Amino acid sequence: MVSVLPSSTSLTGRLVREREHFDAHYTEEAAAGVARLSDFDRVRYDQPPADTLYPREFYYHLLGPLAGKRVLEIACGNGIDTTLMAAYGARVHAYDISDASIQLTRRRLALHNLDAQLECTGSLDDAFAGESFDLVIGYAALHHLDLASLGQRIAARLRPGGYAVFAEPVVNSPGLAALRRLVPIALDEMTDDERPLRDADLQQLAQPLGGVTRRRWFHLTSRLWRLWPDCWPMTVALHAVDAALLRCPLLRR
């Protein structure tokens, strides 16, 4: 079952902590400089195949052709996805709780002579209020949010025929969750309040949207590629191993 949600007071405190954390993170990232997207990335994420080994490519596969679509992006982060979607012809409306995220995204868009509508807010209801979209999306965004009624609120923002696409960390195994807490190496940018989702969370979220229609699992051994980020053969090999292992339903936990 889904865990009990925090009170409104603690939830407000959590959002404040999230904003402070990501303001610091994206301020540091912006200070290091904003690089142009490579031609490789522009091609890589332009309608990739369904059998790809890589989660972000599968994410873009599910987004489908983006030209002309109105897209609402939850938690735009460093703006790379916002910029890619704008480059593919989407009319992107992106928001984030962090003002530093919005400023970094604006810089990245300007570097590529692209445009998107941006807002700094932590509320789906307040973001571009009154507007509806062909797609509501987020990459590693939902596990930062209060999931109560989120599915209904996403459904309310979708146009007829619209759909939602999300990529999220999911851990159903209590044993693995406990082990992750003991590992001293953080492989991802994490806040103190976030937690991986469970299947029960996803089912609750998707029910008002008609359920989960397509899903794939990624990242068992391949999470370790971050320890060797410049070793592309290692990255490919780990993702190929995971694709084989995750054919076993038990390992998807």
Coordinates of N, CA and C in Angstrom, one line a residue, residues 6-108:
P6 N 2.5 13.0 4.2 CA 2.9 14.0 5.3 C 1.8 15.0 5.4
S7 N 1.8 15.7 6.6 CA 0.9 16.8 6.8 C 1.2 17.9 5.9
S8 N 0.3 18.9 5.8 CA 0.5 20.1 4.9 C 1.7 20.9 5.4
T9 N 1.9 20.9 6.8 CA 3.0 21.6 7.3 C 4.4 21.0 6.9
S10 N 4.5 19.7 7.1 CA 5.7 19.0 6.8 C 5.9 19.0 5.3
L11 N 4.9 19.0 4.5 CA 5.0 19.0 3.0 C 5.6 20.3 2.6
T12 N 5.1 21.4 3.2 CA 5.6 22.7 2.9 C 7.1 22.8 3.2
G13 N 7.5 22.3 4.4 CA 8.9 22.2 4.7 C 9.7 21.4 3.8
R14 N 9.2 20.3 3.3 CA 9.9 19.5 2.3 C 10.1 20.3 1.0
L15 N 9.1 21.0 0.5 CA 9.3 21.8 -0.7 C 10.3 22.9 -0.5
V16 N 10.4 23.5 0.6 CA 11.4 24.5 0.9 C 12.8 23.8 0.8
R17 N 13.0 22.7 1.4 CA 14.2 22.0 1.4 C 14.6 21.6 0.0
E18 N 13.6 21.1 -0.8 CA 13.9 20.8 -2.2 C 14.4 22.0 -3.0
R19 N 13.7 23.1 -2.8 CA 14.1 24.3 -3.5 C 15.5 24.8 -3.2
E20 N 15.8 24.8 -1.9 CA 17.1 25.2 -1.5 C 18.2 24.2 -2.0
H21 N 17.9 22.9 -2.0 CA 18.9 22.0 -2.5 C 19.1 22.2 -4.0
F22 N 18.1 22.3 -4.8 CA 18.3 22.4 -6.2 C 18.7 23.8 -6.7
D23 N 18.4 24.8 -5.9 CA 19.0 26.2 -6.2 C 20.5 26.1 -6.1
A24 N 21.0 25.4 -5.0 CA 22.4 25.3 -4.9 C 23.0 24.5 -6.0
H25 N 22.4 23.3 -6.3 CA 22.9 22.4 -7.3 C 23.0 23.1 -8.7
Y26 N 21.9 23.7 -9.1 CA 21.9 24.3 -10.4 C 22.7 25.6 -10.5
T27 N 22.8 26.3 -9.4 CA 23.7 27.5 -9.4 C 25.2 27.0 -9.7
E28 N 25.6 25.9 -9.0 CA 26.9 25.3 -9.2 C 27.1 24.8 -10.6
E29 N 26.0 24.2 -11.2 CA 26.1 23.7 -12.6 C 26.3 24.8 -13.5
A30 N 25.5 25.9 -13.3 CA 25.6 27.1 -14.2 C 26.9 27.7 -14.2
A31 N 27.5 27.8 -13.0 CA 28.8 28.4 -12.8 C 29.9 27.7 -13.6
A32 N 29.7 26.4 -13.8 CA 30.7 25.6 -14.6 C 30.5 25.8 -16.1
G33 N 29.5 26.5 -16.5 CA 29.3 26.8 -17.9 C 28.2 25.9 -18.6
V34 N 27.6 26.4 -19.6 CA 26.5 25.8 -20.3 C 27.0 25.4 -21.7
A35 N 27.1 24.1 -21.9 CA 27.6 23.6 -23.2 C 26.5 23.4 -24.2
R36 N 26.7 23.5 -25.4 CA 25.8 23.2 -26.5 C 25.5 21.7 -26.5
L37 N 24.3 21.4 -26.9 CA 23.9 20.0 -27.2 C 24.7 19.5 -28.4
S38 N 25.2 18.3 -28.3 CA 26.0 17.7 -29.4 C 25.0 17.3 -30.5
D39 N 25.6 17.2 -31.7 CA 24.8 16.7 -32.8 C 24.4 15.2 -32.6
F40 N 25.3 14.5 -31.8 CA 25.0 13.1 -31.5 C 23.8 13.0 -30.6
D41 N 23.6 13.9 -29.6 CA 22.4 13.9 -28.8 C 21.2 14.3 -29.5
R42 N 21.3 15.2 -30.4 CA 20.1 15.6 -31.2 C 19.6 14.5 -32.0
V43 N 20.5 13.7 -32.6 CA 20.1 12.5 -33.4 C 19.6 11.4 -32.5
R44 N 20.4 11.2 -31.4 CA 20.1 10.0 -30.6 C 18.7 10.0 -30.0
Y45 N 18.1 11.2 -29.7 CA 16.8 11.2 -29.0 C 15.7 11.6 -29.9
D46 N 16.0 11.7 -31.2 CA 14.9 12.0 -32.2 C 14.2 10.7 -32.6
Q47 N 13.1 10.3 -31.9 CA 12.3 9.2 -32.2 C 13.2 7.9 -32.2
P48 N 13.8 7.5 -31.1 CA 14.6 6.3 -31.0 C 13.8 5.1 -31.1
P49 N 14.3 3.9 -31.3 CA 13.5 2.7 -31.4 C 13.1 2.1 -30.1
A50 N 12.0 1.3 -30.1 CA 11.4 0.8 -28.9 C 12.3 -0.2 -28.2
D51 N 13.3 -0.9 -28.9 CA 14.1 -1.9 -28.3 C 15.5 -1.3 -27.8
T52 N 15.5 0.0 -27.7 CA 16.8 0.6 -27.2 C 17.2 0.1 -25.8
L53 N 18.5 0.1 -25.5 CA 19.0 -0.4 -24.2 C 18.9 0.7 -23.2
Y54 N 18.6 2.0 -23.6 CA 18.8 3.1 -22.7 C 17.5 3.8 -22.3
P55 N 17.3 4.0 -21.0 CA 16.0 4.6 -20.5 C 15.6 5.9 -21.1
R56 N 16.6 6.8 -21.2 CA 16.2 8.1 -21.8 C 15.8 8.0 -23.3
E57 N 16.5 7.1 -24.0 CA 16.0 6.9 -25.4 C 14.6 6.3 -25.4
F58 N 14.3 5.4 -24.5 CA 13.0 4.8 -24.5 C 11.9 5.9 -24.1
Y59 N 12.3 6.8 -23.2 CA 11.5 7.9 -22.8 C 11.1 8.7 -24.1
Y60 N 12.1 9.0 -24.9 CA 11.8 9.8 -26.1 C 11.1 9.0 -27.1
H61 N 11.3 7.7 -27.1 CA 10.5 6.8 -28.0 C 9.0 6.9 -27.6
L62 N 8.7 6.9 -26.3 CA 7.3 7.0 -25.9 C 6.7 8.4 -26.2
L63 N 7.5 9.5 -26.1 CA 7.0 10.8 -26.4 C 6.6 10.9 -27.9
G64 N 7.2 10.1 -28.8 CA 6.8 10.1 -30.2 C 7.2 11.4 -30.9
P65 N 6.7 11.6 -32.1 CA 7.0 12.8 -32.9 C 6.5 14.0 -32.1
L66 N 7.4 15.0 -31.9 CA 7.1 16.1 -31.0 C 6.7 17.4 -31.7
A67 N 6.9 17.4 -33.0 CA 6.7 18.7 -33.8 C 5.2 19.1 -33.6
G68 N 5.0 20.3 -33.1 CA 3.7 20.9 -33.0 C 2.9 20.5 -31.7
K69 N 3.5 19.6 -30.9 CA 2.8 19.2 -29.7 C 3.0 20.2 -28.6
R70 N 1.9 20.4 -27.8 CA 2.0 21.2 -26.6 C 2.4 20.3 -25.5
V71 N 3.5 20.6 -24.8 CA 4.1 19.7 -23.8 C 4.2 20.5 -22.5
L72 N 3.7 19.8 -21.4 CA 4.0 20.4 -20.1 C 5.0 19.5 -19.4
E73 N 6.2 20.1 -19.1 CA 7.3 19.3 -18.5 C 7.3 19.7 -17.0
I74 N 7.2 18.6 -16.1 CA 7.2 18.8 -14.7 C 8.7 18.7 -14.3
A75 N 9.2 19.7 -13.6 CA 10.6 19.7 -13.1 C 11.6 19.6 -14.2
C76 N 11.9 20.8 -14.8 CA 12.7 20.8 -16.0 C 14.2 20.7 -15.7
G77 N 14.6 20.9 -14.4 CA 16.0 20.6 -14.0 C 17.0 21.5 -14.7
N78 N 17.9 20.9 -15.4 CA 19.0 21.7 -16.1 C 18.6 22.1 -17.5
G79 N 17.4 21.7 -17.9 CA 16.9 22.2 -19.2 C 17.3 21.5 -20.4
I80 N 18.0 20.4 -20.3 CA 18.4 19.6 -21.4 C 17.2 19.0 -22.2
D81 N 16.3 18.4 -21.5 CA 15.1 17.9 -22.1 C 14.3 19.0 -22.7
T82 N 14.1 20.1 -22.0 CA 13.4 21.2 -22.5 C 13.9 21.7 -23.9
T83 N 15.3 21.8 -23.9 CA 15.9 22.2 -25.1 C 15.8 21.2 -26.3
L84 N 16.0 19.9 -26.0 CA 15.8 18.9 -27.0 C 14.4 18.9 -27.6
M85 N 13.4 19.0 -26.7 CA 12.0 19.0 -27.2 C 11.7 20.2 -28.1
A86 N 12.2 21.4 -27.6 CA 12.0 22.6 -28.4 C 12.7 22.4 -29.8
A87 N 13.9 21.8 -29.8 CA 14.6 21.6 -31.1 C 13.9 20.7 -32.0
Y88 N 13.1 19.7 -31.4 CA 12.3 18.8 -32.2 C 10.9 19.4 -32.6
G89 N 10.7 20.7 -32.3 CA 9.5 21.4 -32.7 C 8.3 21.4 -31.8
A90 N 8.5 20.9 -30.5 CA 7.5 20.9 -29.5 C 7.3 22.4 -29.0
R91 N 6.1 22.7 -28.6 CA 5.8 23.9 -27.9 C 5.8 23.6 -26.4
V92 N 7.0 23.8 -25.8 CA 7.2 23.3 -24.4 C 6.9 24.4 -23.4
H93 N 6.1 23.9 -22.4 CA 5.8 24.7 -21.2 C 6.5 23.9 -20.0
A94 N 7.5 24.5 -19.4 CA 8.3 23.8 -18.4 C 8.3 24.6 -17.1
Y95 N 8.2 23.8 -16.0 CA 8.3 24.5 -14.7 C 9.2 23.7 -13.8
D96 N 9.7 24.4 -12.8 CA 10.5 23.8 -11.7 C 10.4 24.6 -10.5
I97 N 10.6 24.0 -9.3 CA 10.5 24.7 -8.0 C 11.7 25.6 -7.8
S98 N 12.8 25.3 -8.5 CA 14.1 26.0 -8.4 C 14.2 27.2 -9.4
D99 N 14.4 28.4 -8.9 CA 14.6 29.5 -9.8 C 16.0 29.3 -10.5
A100 N 17.0 28.7 -9.8 CA 18.2 28.5 -10.5 C 18.1 27.5 -11.7
S101 N 17.2 26.6 -11.6 CA 16.9 25.7 -12.7 C 16.3 26.4 -13.8
I102 N 15.3 27.3 -13.5 CA 14.7 28.1 -14.6 C 15.7 29.0 -15.3
Q103 N 16.6 29.6 -14.5 CA 17.6 30.5 -15.2 C 18.6 29.7 -16.0
L104 N 19.0 28.5 -15.6 CA 19.8 27.7 -16.3 C 19.2 27.2 -17.6
T105 N 17.9 26.8 -17.5 CA 17.1 26.4 -18.7 C 17.0 27.5 -19.7
R106 N 16.8 28.7 -19.2 CA 16.7 29.9 -20.1 C 18.0 30.1 -20.8
R107 N 19.1 30.0 -20.1 CA 20.4 30.2 -20.7 C 20.7 29.1 -21.8
R108 N 20.3 27.9 -21.5 CA 20.5 26.8 -22.5 C 19.7 27.0 -23.7

